[in-house]
Coordinates of C-alpha atoms in Angstrom, one line a residue:
X1 CA -77.0 5.8 -7.5
X2 CA -74.9 6.7 -10.6
X3 CA -72.1 4.3 -11.2
X4 CA -68.9 6.4 -11.1
X5 CA -66.7 3.5 -12.0
X6 CA -65.5 3.5 -15.6
X7 CA -63.2 1.3 -17.6
X8 CA -59.6 2.4 -18.5
X9 CA -58.9 1.6 -22.1
X10 CA -55.9 -0.8 -22.8
X11 CA -55.1 -3.6 -25.1
X12 CA -56.4 -6.0 -22.5
X13 CA -56.4 -8.9 -24.9
X14 CA -52.7 -8.7 -25.5
X15 CA -51.5 -7.2 -22.2
X16 CA -49.4 -9.6 -20.1
X17 CA -50.9 -10.4 -16.7
X18 CA -50.6 -8.0 -13.8
X19 CA -48.0 -10.2 -12.2
X20 CA -45.7 -10.1 -15.2
X21 CA -45.9 -6.4 -15.4
X22 CA -45.0 -6.0 -11.8
X23 CA -42.0 -8.3 -12.3
X24 CA -41.0 -6.1 -15.2
X25 CA -41.2 -2.9 -13.1
X26 CA -39.1 -4.6 -10.4
X27 CA -36.4 -5.3 -12.9
X28 CA -36.4 -1.8 -14.2
X29 CA -36.1 -0.4 -10.7
X30 CA -33.1 -2.7 -10.2
X31 CA -31.5 -1.5 -13.4
X32 CA -31.9 2.2 -12.7
X33 CA -30.0 2.1 -9.4
X34 CA -27.5 -0.4 -10.8
X35 CA -26.7 2.1 -13.6
X36 CA -26.3 4.9 -11.0
X37 CA -23.7 2.9 -9.1
X38 CA -22.0 1.8 -12.2
X39 CA -21.9 5.4 -13.3
X40 CA -19.7 6.3 -10.4
X41 CA -17.2 3.7 -11.6
X42 CA -17.4 4.8 -15.3
X43 CA -16.8 8.5 -14.7
X44 CA -14.8 7.9 -11.6
X45 CA -11.8 6.7 -13.7
X46 CA -11.6 10.3 -15.1
X47 CA -13.0 12.4 -12.2
X48 CA -12.0 10.4 -9.1
X49 CA -14.4 9.3 -6.4
X50 CA -15.0 12.7 -4.8
X51 CA -18.3 14.2 -3.7
X52 CA -18.6 15.9 -7.1
X53 CA -18.9 12.5 -8.8
X54 CA -21.7 11.3 -6.5
X55 CA -23.5 14.6 -6.7
X56 CA -23.3 14.5 -10.5
X57 CA -24.7 11.0 -10.7
X58 CA -27.4 11.5 -8.0
X59 CA -28.6 14.8 -9.6
X60 CA -28.6 13.4 -13.2
X61 CA -30.4 10.2 -12.1
X62 CA -33.2 12.3 -10.4
X63 CA -33.5 14.5 -13.4
X64 CA -33.8 11.5 -15.7
X65 CA -36.3 9.9 -13.5
X66 CA -38.5 13.0 -13.5
X67 CA -38.3 13.3 -17.2
X68 CA -38.9 9.6 -17.7
X69 CA -42.0 9.6 -15.4
X70 CA -43.4 12.5 -17.3
X71 CA -42.8 11.1 -20.7
X72 CA -44.0 7.7 -19.8
X73 CA -47.2 9.0 -18.4
X74 CA -47.9 11.2 -21.4
X75 CA -47.1 8.4 -23.9
X76 CA -49.0 5.7 -22.0
X77 CA -52.2 7.8 -22.3
X78 CA -51.7 8.2 -26.1
X79 CA -50.4 4.7 -26.9
X80 CA -51.6 2.4 -24.1
X81 CA -50.0 -0.6 -25.7
X82 CA -47.6 -3.2 -24.2
X83 CA -45.5 -3.3 -27.3
X84 CA -44.7 0.4 -26.9
X85 CA -43.5 -0.1 -23.3
X86 CA -41.4 -3.1 -24.5
X87 CA -39.9 -1.0 -27.3
X88 CA -38.9 1.7 -24.9
X89 CA -37.1 -0.9 -22.7
X90 CA -35.3 -2.4 -25.6
X91 CA -34.2 1.1 -26.7
X92 CA -33.0 1.7 -23.1
X93 CA -31.0 -1.5 -23.2
X94 CA -29.5 -0.6 -26.6
X95 CA -28.5 2.9 -25.2
X96 CA -26.6 1.2 -22.4
X97 CA -24.4 -0.3 -25.0
X98 CA -23.3 3.2 -26.0
X99 CA -21.8 3.9 -22.6
X100 CA -18.4 2.2 -23.1
X101 CA -18.1 4.0 -26.5
X102 CA -19.1 7.4 -25.2
X103 CA -16.5 7.2 -22.4
X104 CA -14.0 8.6 -24.8
X105 CA -15.6 12.1 -24.4
X106 CA -14.8 12.2 -20.7
X107 CA -11.2 13.4 -20.9
X108 CA -12.0 16.3 -23.3
X109 CA -14.9 17.4 -21.1
X110 CA -12.8 17.4 -17.9
X111 CA -10.2 19.5 -19.7
X112 CA -12.8 22.1 -20.9
X113 CA -15.4 22.1 -18.1
X114 CA -13.3 21.2 -15.1
X115 CA -14.2 18.7 -12.4
X116 CA -17.6 19.6 -11.2
X117 CA -19.3 20.6 -14.5
X118 CA -17.3 18.0 -16.4
X119 CA -18.7 15.3 -14.1
X120 CA -22.3 16.5 -14.6
X121 CA -21.9 16.8 -18.3
X122 CA -20.3 13.4 -18.6
X123 CA -23.1 11.8 -16.5
X124 CA -25.7 13.4 -18.7
X125 CA -24.1 12.3 -22.0
X126 CA -23.6 8.7 -20.8
X127 CA -26.7 8.0 -18.9
X128 CA -29.5 10.4 -20.0
X129 CA -31.0 8.0 -22.5
X130 CA -30.7 4.7 -20.5
X131 CA -32.1 6.2 -17.3
X132 CA -34.9 8.3 -18.9
X133 CA -36.1 5.5 -21.1
X134 CA -36.0 3.0 -18.3
X135 CA -37.9 5.4 -16.0
X136 CA -40.9 5.4 -18.4
X137 CA -41.7 1.9 -17.3
X138 CA -43.4 2.8 -14.0
X139 CA -46.2 5.1 -15.3
X140 CA -46.6 2.8 -18.3
X141 CA -47.2 -0.2 -16.1
X142 CA -49.6 1.7 -13.9
X143 CA -51.6 2.6 -17.0
X144 CA -51.6 -1.0 -18.3
X145 CA -52.5 -2.6 -15.0
X146 CA -55.2 -0.1 -13.9
X147 CA -58.4 -1.4 -15.6
X148 CA -60.7 0.6 -13.4
X149 CA -60.3 4.1 -11.8
X150 CA -61.0 2.7 -8.3
X151 CA -57.9 0.5 -8.5
X152 CA -55.4 3.1 -9.6
X153 CA -54.3 3.9 -6.0
X154 CA -53.4 0.3 -5.1
X155 CA -51.8 -0.3 -8.5
X156 CA -49.6 2.8 -8.2
X157 CA -48.6 1.8 -4.7
X158 CA -47.6 -1.7 -5.8
X159 CA -45.7 -0.4 -8.8
X160 CA -43.6 2.1 -6.8
X161 CA -43.1 -0.3 -3.9
X162 CA -41.8 -3.1 -6.2
X163 CA -39.7 -0.6 -8.2
X164 CA -38.1 0.5 -4.9
X165 CA -37.5 -3.1 -3.8
X166 CA -35.9 -3.7 -7.2
X167 CA -33.7 -0.7 -6.7
X168 CA -32.5 -2.0 -3.3
X169 CA -31.8 -5.4 -4.9
X170 CA -30.0 -3.7 -7.8
X171 CA -27.7 -1.7 -5.5
X172 CA -26.8 -4.7 -3.4
X173 CA -26.3 -7.0 -6.4
X174 CA -24.1 -4.6 -8.4
X175 CA -22.0 -3.5 -5.4
X176 CA -21.4 -6.8 -3.8
X177 CA -21.5 -9.2 -6.7
X178 CA -21.5 -7.8 -10.2
X179 CA -18.7 -5.2 -10.0
X180 CA -16.3 -7.4 -7.9
X181 CA -16.8 -10.5 -9.9
X182 CA -17.6 -9.2 -13.5
X183 CA -16.2 -5.7 -13.5
X184 CA -17.9 -2.5 -14.6
X185 CA -18.0 -3.2 -18.4
X186 CA -19.6 -6.6 -18.1
X187 CA -22.0 -5.3 -15.4
X188 CA -23.2 -2.7 -17.9
X189 CA -23.7 -5.5 -20.4
X190 CA -25.8 -7.4 -17.8
X191 CA -28.0 -4.3 -17.4
X192 CA -28.3 -4.0 -21.1
X193 CA -29.2 -7.6 -21.5
X194 CA -31.9 -7.5 -18.8
X195 CA -33.6 -4.5 -20.5
X196 CA -33.4 -5.9 -24.0
X197 CA -34.4 -9.4 -22.9
X198 CA -37.4 -8.3 -20.8
X199 CA -38.5 -6.0 -23.6
X200 CA -38.2 -8.7 -26.2
X201 CA -40.2 -11.2 -24.1
X202 CA -42.9 -8.6 -23.6
X203 CA -42.9 -7.9 -27.3
X204 CA -43.5 -11.6 -28.1
X205 CA -46.6 -11.7 -25.9
X206 CA -47.9 -8.3 -27.0
X207 CA -47.6 -8.9 -30.8
X208 CA -48.2 -12.7 -30.6
X209 CA -45.1 -13.1 -32.8
X210 CA -42.6 -15.8 -33.0
X211 CA -40.2 -14.9 -30.3
X212 CA -36.9 -16.3 -31.4
X213 CA -35.7 -13.4 -33.5
X214 CA -36.6 -10.9 -30.8
X215 CA -35.1 -13.0 -28.0
X216 CA -31.9 -13.1 -29.9
X217 CA -31.6 -9.4 -29.5
X218 CA -30.8 -10.0 -25.8
X219 CA -27.5 -11.5 -27.0
X220 CA -26.5 -8.1 -28.6
X221 CA -24.6 -6.9 -25.4
X222 CA -22.4 -10.0 -25.6
X223 CA -21.7 -9.6 -29.3
X224 CA -21.1 -5.8 -29.2
X225 CA -19.4 -5.6 -25.8
X226 CA -15.9 -6.2 -27.1
X227 CA -12.8 -6.6 -25.0
X228 CA -11.8 -4.4 -22.0
X229 CA -9.3 -1.8 -23.2
X230 CA -5.8 -2.2 -21.9
X231 CA -3.0 0.2 -21.0
X232 CA 0.4 -0.1 -22.5
X233 CA 2.5 -2.4 -20.3
X234 CA -0.6 -3.7 -18.4
X235 CA 0.1 -6.9 -16.4
X236 CA -3.2 -7.3 -14.6
X237 CA -6.6 -5.7 -14.3
X238 CA -9.4 -6.3 -11.9
X239 CA -12.1 -4.5 -9.9
X240 CA -13.0 -4.4 -6.3
X241 CA -15.8 -2.6 -4.3
X242 CA -13.3 0.3 -3.9
X243 CA -12.1 0.8 -7.5
X244 CA -10.7 -0.3 -10.8
X245 CA -7.2 -1.8 -10.2
X246 CA -4.5 -2.2 -12.8
X247 CA -0.8 -3.3 -12.5
X248 CA 1.3 -1.6 -15.2
X249 CA 5.0 -2.1 -15.9
X250 CA 7.2 0.4 -17.8
X251 CA 10.8 1.1 -18.6
X252 CA 11.7 4.5 -17.4
X253 CA 14.6 6.2 -19.2
X254 CA 17.6 6.4 -17.0
X255 CA 15.9 4.5 -14.2
X256 CA 14.9 1.1 -15.5
X257 CA 11.8 -1.0 -15.0
X258 CA 9.0 0.4 -12.8
X259 CA 5.9 -1.4 -11.7
X260 CA 2.8 0.7 -10.9
X261 CA -0.5 0.1 -9.2
X262 CA -3.3 2.2 -10.6
X263 CA -6.6 2.8 -8.8
X264 CA -9.3 4.4 -10.8
X265 CA -6.8 5.8 -13.3
X266 CA -4.5 7.3 -10.6
X267 CA -1.0 5.9 -9.7
X268 CA -1.1 4.7 -6.1
X269 CA 2.3 3.0 -6.1
X270 CA 5.3 3.4 -8.3
X271 CA 8.1 0.9 -7.4
X272 CA 11.4 0.5 -9.1
X273 CA 12.0 -3.2 -9.8
X274 CA 15.6 -3.0 -8.6
X275 CA 14.3 -2.5 -5.0
X276 CA 15.4 -6.1 -4.4
X277 CA 19.0 -5.2 -5.1
X278 CA 19.5 -2.0 -3.2
X279 CA 20.0 -1.1 0.5
X280 CA 18.9 1.5 3.1
X281 CA 18.8 5.0 1.8
X282 CA 19.2 4.2 -1.9
X283 CA 15.6 4.7 -2.8
X284 CA 15.5 7.8 -0.7
X285 CA 18.3 9.4 -2.8
X286 CA 17.6 8.0 -6.2
X287 CA 13.8 8.4 -6.3
X288 CA 13.2 11.2 -3.7
X289 CA 11.1 8.8 -1.6
X290 CA 11.0 11.1 1.4
X291 CA 8.9 8.8 3.6
X292 CA 12.2 6.9 4.0
X293 CA 13.4 9.8 6.0
X294 CA 11.3 8.6 9.0
X295 CA 14.0 6.2 10.5
X296 CA 16.5 9.0 10.4
X297 CA 14.6 10.9 13.1
X298 CA 15.9 8.2 15.5
X299 CA 19.5 7.8 16.6
X300 CA 19.1 4.0 16.3
X301 CA 17.4 4.2 12.8
X302 CA 14.2 3.0 14.4
X303 CA 15.7 -0.4 15.2
X304 CA 13.3 -2.6 17.1
X305 CA 10.5 -0.1 16.9
X306 CA 6.9 -0.7 15.9
X307 CA 4.7 1.2 13.5
X308 CA 1.4 1.3 11.7
X309 CA 1.0 2.1 8.0
X310 CA -2.5 3.2 7.0
X311 CA -2.9 2.5 3.3
X312 CA -0.7 -0.4 2.0
X313 CA -1.4 0.1 -1.7
X314 CA 1.4 -1.7 -3.6
X315 CA 3.5 -1.8 -0.4
X316 CA 6.3 0.6 -1.3
X317 CA 6.8 1.9 2.2
X318 CA 6.5 -1.6 3.6
X319 CA 9.3 -2.8 1.2
X320 CA 11.6 0.1 2.1
X321 CA 11.1 -0.5 5.8
X322 CA 12.5 -4.0 5.3
X323 CA 15.9 -2.3 5.2
X324 CA 15.4 -1.2 8.8
X325 CA 14.7 -3.4 11.8
X326 CA 11.1 -2.4 12.4
X327 CA 7.8 -4.2 12.9
X328 CA 5.2 -2.8 10.6
X329 CA 1.4 -3.4 10.6
X330 CA -0.1 -2.3 7.4
X331 CA -3.8 -1.4 7.4
X332 CA -5.5 -1.7 4.0
X333 CA -9.3 -1.5 3.5
X334 CA -9.3 -3.3 0.1
X335 CA -8.3 -7.0 0.2
X336 CA -7.7 -7.1 -3.5
X337 CA -5.1 -4.3 -3.2
X338 CA -3.4 -6.3 -0.5
X339 CA -3.4 -9.3 -2.9
X340 CA -1.8 -7.3 -5.6
X341 CA 0.9 -6.0 -3.2
X342 CA 1.7 -9.7 -2.5
X343 CA 1.5 -10.9 -6.1
X344 CA 3.2 -8.1 -8.0
X345 CA 5.1 -5.9 -5.6
X346 CA 6.9 -8.3 -3.3
X347 CA 5.0 -7.6 -0.1
X348 CA 5.9 -10.5 2.4
X349 CA 3.6 -9.9 5.3
X350 CA 0.6 -12.2 6.0
X351 CA -2.8 -10.8 5.3
X352 CA -5.4 -11.0 8.0
X353 CA -8.9 -9.8 8.7
X354 CA -9.8 -8.0 12.0
X355 CA -11.1 -11.2 13.4
X356 CA -7.6 -12.7 13.1
X357 CA -8.5 -15.0 10.2
X358 CA -5.7 -15.3 7.7
X359 CA -6.4 -14.6 4.1
X360 CA -4.5 -16.9 1.8
X361 CA -3.4 -15.5 -1.6
X362 CA -3.5 -18.0 -4.5
X363 CA -0.6 -16.6 -6.6
X364 CA -1.5 -18.8 -9.5
X365 CA -4.4 -16.4 -10.3
X366 CA -1.9 -13.6 -11.2
X367 CA -0.1 -13.8 -14.5
X368 CA 3.2 -12.1 -15.4
X369 CA 4.4 -11.7 -11.8
X370 CA 8.1 -12.2 -12.3
X371 CA 10.4 -9.2 -12.3
X372 CA 12.5 -8.9 -15.5
X373 CA 15.3 -7.4 -13.4
X374 CA 15.5 -10.5 -11.1
X375 CA 15.0 -12.9 -14.0
X376 CA 18.0 -11.4 -15.9
X377 CA 20.1 -11.5 -12.7
X378 CA 19.2 -15.1 -12.1
X379 CA 20.6 -15.9 -15.5
X380 CA 23.7 -13.8 -15.4
X381 CA 24.7 -13.6 -11.7
X382 CA 22.8 -16.0 -9.4
X383 CA 25.2 -15.5 -6.6
X384 CA 24.6 -11.8 -6.5
X385 CA 20.8 -12.4 -6.6
X386 CA 21.1 -14.9 -3.7
X387 CA 23.0 -12.3 -1.7
X388 CA 20.0 -10.0 -1.9
X389 CA 17.4 -12.5 -0.8
X390 CA 15.7 -11.6 2.5
X391 CA 17.8 -12.9 5.4
X392 CA 15.2 -12.8 8.1
X393 CA 11.4 -13.4 8.5
X394 CA 9.2 -10.5 7.7
X395 CA 8.2 -8.6 10.8
X396 CA 4.6 -7.4 10.4
X397 CA 1.3 -8.1 8.7
X398 CA -1.5 -6.5 6.7
X399 CA -4.9 -6.1 8.3
X400 CA -7.9 -5.6 6.1
X401 CA -9.7 -2.8 7.9
X402 CA -10.5 0.9 7.8
X403 CA -7.5 2.9 9.2
X404 CA -9.5 4.9 11.7
X405 CA -11.4 1.9 12.9
X406 CA -8.1 0.0 13.4
X407 CA -6.7 2.8 15.7
X408 CA -10.0 2.7 17.7
X409 CA -9.9 -1.0 18.2
X410 CA -6.1 -1.2 18.9
X411 CA -5.3 1.0 21.9
X412 CA -1.7 -0.1 22.2
X413 CA 1.0 2.6 21.5
X414 CA 3.4 2.5 18.6
X415 CA 6.5 4.5 17.7
X416 CA 5.3 5.8 14.3
X417 CA 2.2 6.0 12.2
X418 CA 2.3 6.6 8.4
X419 CA -0.8 7.9 6.6
X420 CA -0.7 7.0 2.9
X421 CA -4.4 6.4 2.2
X422 CA -6.0 7.6 -0.9
X423 CA -9.2 6.6 -2.7
X424 CA -7.7 7.2 -6.2
X425 CA -7.0 11.0 -6.0
X426 CA -9.1 11.7 -2.8
X427 CA -8.0 11.5 0.8
X428 CA -10.7 9.7 2.7
X429 CA -12.4 12.6 4.5
X430 CA -12.4 10.9 7.9
X431 CA -8.6 10.5 7.8
X432 CA -7.7 14.2 7.7
X433 CA -9.6 15.7 10.6
X434 CA -8.6 17.0 14.0
X435 CA -10.4 14.2 15.7
X436 CA -8.4 11.6 13.6
X437 CA -5.1 13.3 14.3
X438 CA -5.9 13.4 18.0
X439 CA -6.5 9.7 17.9
X440 CA -3.2 9.2 16.1
X441 CA -1.4 11.3 18.7
X442 CA -2.9 9.3 21.5
X443 CA -1.5 6.1 19.9
X444 CA 2.1 7.4 19.6
X445 CA 4.8 6.9 22.2
X446 CA 6.5 9.9 23.7
X447 CA 9.0 10.1 20.8
X448 CA 6.4 9.0 18.3
X449 CA 6.2 10.4 14.7
X450 CA 3.3 10.8 12.3
X451 CA 4.3 10.8 8.6
X452 CA 1.9 11.7 5.8
X453 CA 2.2 11.1 2.1
X454 CA 0.2 14.1 0.8
X455 CA -0.6 15.2 -2.8
X456 CA -1.3 18.9 -3.2
X457 CA 0.1 22.3 -4.0
X458 CA 2.7 23.5 -1.4
X459 CA 1.6 27.1 -1.7
X460 CA -1.7 28.9 -2.5
X461 CA -3.7 25.9 -1.6
X462 CA -6.6 26.0 0.9
X463 CA -6.4 22.3 1.7
X464 CA -2.7 22.3 2.3
X465 CA -3.0 25.4 4.5
X466 CA -5.9 23.7 6.4
X467 CA -3.9 20.5 6.9
X468 CA -1.0 22.4 8.3
X469 CA -3.2 24.4 10.6
X470 CA -5.0 21.2 11.8
X471 CA -1.7 19.5 12.5
X472 CA -0.4 22.5 14.4
X473 CA -3.4 22.5 16.6
X474 CA -2.9 18.9 17.5
X475 CA 0.9 18.6 17.6
X476 CA 2.0 22.2 18.2
X477 CA 3.5 24.6 15.7
X478 CA 7.2 23.8 16.1
X479 CA 6.5 20.0 15.7
X480 CA 5.3 19.9 12.1
X481 CA 7.7 19.7 9.2
X482 CA 7.0 19.3 5.5
X483 CA 9.1 18.6 2.4
X484 CA 8.0 19.0 -1.2
X485 CA 9.4 16.7 -3.9
X486 CA 9.7 19.2 -6.7
X487 CA 11.5 22.5 -7.0
X488 CA 8.4 24.4 -8.2
X489 CA 6.2 25.4 -5.2
X490 CA 3.1 26.1 -7.2
X491 CA 2.9 22.6 -8.9
X492 CA 0.7 19.8 -7.7
X493 CA 3.1 17.2 -6.3
X494 CA 3.8 14.7 -3.6
X495 CA 4.7 16.3 -0.2
X496 CA 5.9 14.4 2.8
X497 CA 4.8 15.8 6.2
X498 CA 6.0 14.9 9.6
X499 CA 4.5 15.7 13.0
X500 CA 6.2 14.8 16.3
X501 CA 5.1 14.2 19.9
X502 CA 8.3 16.0 21.0
X503 CA 10.9 18.2 19.1
X504 CA 13.0 15.9 16.9
X505 CA 15.8 16.7 14.3
X506 CA 16.5 14.9 11.1
X507 CA 19.7 16.1 9.4
X508 CA 22.2 15.4 12.2
X509 CA 21.2 11.7 12.3
X510 CA 21.1 11.5 8.5
X511 CA 24.7 12.9 8.2
X512 CA 26.0 10.8 11.1
X513 CA 24.5 7.5 10.0
X514 CA 24.9 7.7 6.3
X515 CA 28.2 8.9 5.0
X516 CA 27.8 7.5 1.5
X517 CA 28.0 9.7 -1.6
X518 CA 25.0 11.8 -2.2
X519 CA 24.1 12.6 1.4
X520 CA 25.4 16.2 1.1
X521 CA 23.3 16.7 -2.0
X522 CA 20.3 15.2 -0.2
X523 CA 20.7 17.4 2.8
X524 CA 21.0 20.5 0.6
X525 CA 17.9 19.4 -1.4
X526 CA 15.9 18.9 1.8
X527 CA 17.0 22.4 3.0
X528 CA 15.7 23.9 -0.3
X529 CA 12.5 22.0 -0.3
X530 CA 11.4 22.5 3.3
X531 CA 8.0 24.2 3.5
X532 CA 6.9 26.7 6.1
X533 CA 4.1 25.0 8.0
X534 CA 3.4 27.8 10.4
X535 CA 1.5 30.2 8.1
X536 CA -1.9 31.8 8.0
X537 CA -4.8 30.6 6.0
X538 CA -7.0 27.5 5.9
X539 CA -9.3 26.2 8.6
X540 CA -9.1 23.5 11.3
X541 CA -10.6 20.4 9.6
X542 CA -13.0 18.6 11.8
X543 CA -15.4 15.7 11.5
X544 CA -18.2 18.3 11.4
X545 CA -16.6 20.8 9.1
X546 CA -14.6 19.1 6.3
X547 CA -14.7 20.7 2.8
X548 CA -11.7 18.8 1.6
X549 CA -13.4 16.9 -1.2
X550 CA -14.8 20.1 -2.8
X551 CA -11.7 22.2 -2.1
X552 CA -9.4 19.7 -3.7
X553 CA -11.3 19.5 -6.9
X554 CA -8.9 21.4 -9.1
X555 CA -5.9 19.8 -7.4
X556 CA -7.3 16.3 -7.9
X557 CA -8.0 17.0 -11.6
X558 CA -4.5 18.4 -12.2
X559 CA -2.9 15.4 -10.5
X560 CA -5.1 13.1 -12.6
X561 CA -3.8 14.8 -15.8
X562 CA -0.2 14.4 -14.7
X563 CA -0.7 10.7 -13.9
X564 CA -2.5 10.0 -17.3
X565 CA 0.4 11.8 -19.2
X566 CA 2.8 9.6 -17.3
X567 CA 1.2 6.2 -18.1
X568 CA -0.2 6.8 -21.6

């Protein structure tokens, strides 16, 4: 019988063992998926964390893998040498170093191409070379490992299995360890170092050269990485599984020092530092913080009532509610955000996990915490400062949990629920549906109130119309009220929306309880800025049909531009 088995030509004498090549392909698999996850953090600071960003990264990754597999297969047939594979990996690692530099093109791209195409173009510019070059490893390793045709099948299976295992390990490592502990920039350097280091080691064996100079190339990411860029007035920077977090302090003309919490480049909290020196209603009038209207729907100013805040952020609402005798449970999904609320924004509630275990915050880890307003007052008028110190223990706590899951696991009724949850510029899709609002309504007492801090266009906006329509279906048309915070109806802005279990009035209680100067102006302002919530348009948003991410694309981009202009 004719022997149909033939040899496959490689540089067998200088090819590392099969085991070493399989380890190499496992590492490249880990790096590919790590870069994909890191990509969402890199472009997410400019494009948010919407469905567009994930779609852009997934599609670009798949395109790069396809091209890399094709190029790797073609090149391995023509140059079946280990040194070429190692050179490709070293080039891939070097191209990862360009990502922090090329981030500068993201803002111009978003301005020209918009959110969807800008995200895709940004992903291509930043990650095309690293992903494509890394993807060449799999077909190259198959070519180098397969000495005989009859072994190609098992070799291919082993290569793609281990590459996939590496991808799983990479996703878990970068999501649960690298990003939270090292941050995005240093995680990119780790990926670069892995590729350059593995390539350099392979080159040593392939060329039988002295390895020290090549191995030193793996230190390039550390040398070229540079420092993390800072914003003007930045007090603290960290990363969590949910985003890039920054605390920034600025002096606002005519208003004084402000402290802001930024998540993925979007301001989540803006708190005046004189909040410790004011009283009930002052922030409402001076800053237009309409969420503080909530107690004025009750004749007793909500005294003794209980509420739930979904989305603690810096704790602005929690701080304001200290002026009123309420018990507030804040539900925050990100424990690092809760830590920053305690360290930099004066939140006094204890932080717990759903199990009831208390999370202790080591404040020594957070520099520059002191308020310049309070420091100056401590020097000039300590008695005045002492008079504004909290007079009673804080009533409430923060629970580290998803807001919807909290309502499911806590069936007790409360008097009000406040929804102020954003993932940078995106409302979590499961917190804006009919099913969620039905759950909220079932947790409210008979005179309960739902308050929503919403960012959008008051008019001509599909998501705004859909939100109003969804709330009307759950709470009835005459029990939904909305106030915009700016005079222009077409501008993207903060809106405060209230929905009631029963008909409730605001202004009579506001006028009756607060006769200080400025109330008449506030009442007139609210009258002018009341939005009609009973209007056509939009859809009922459900768990099954929820186009909010895609429909909010332009709104989110406009809000991001406004925020960046404010903090730059």
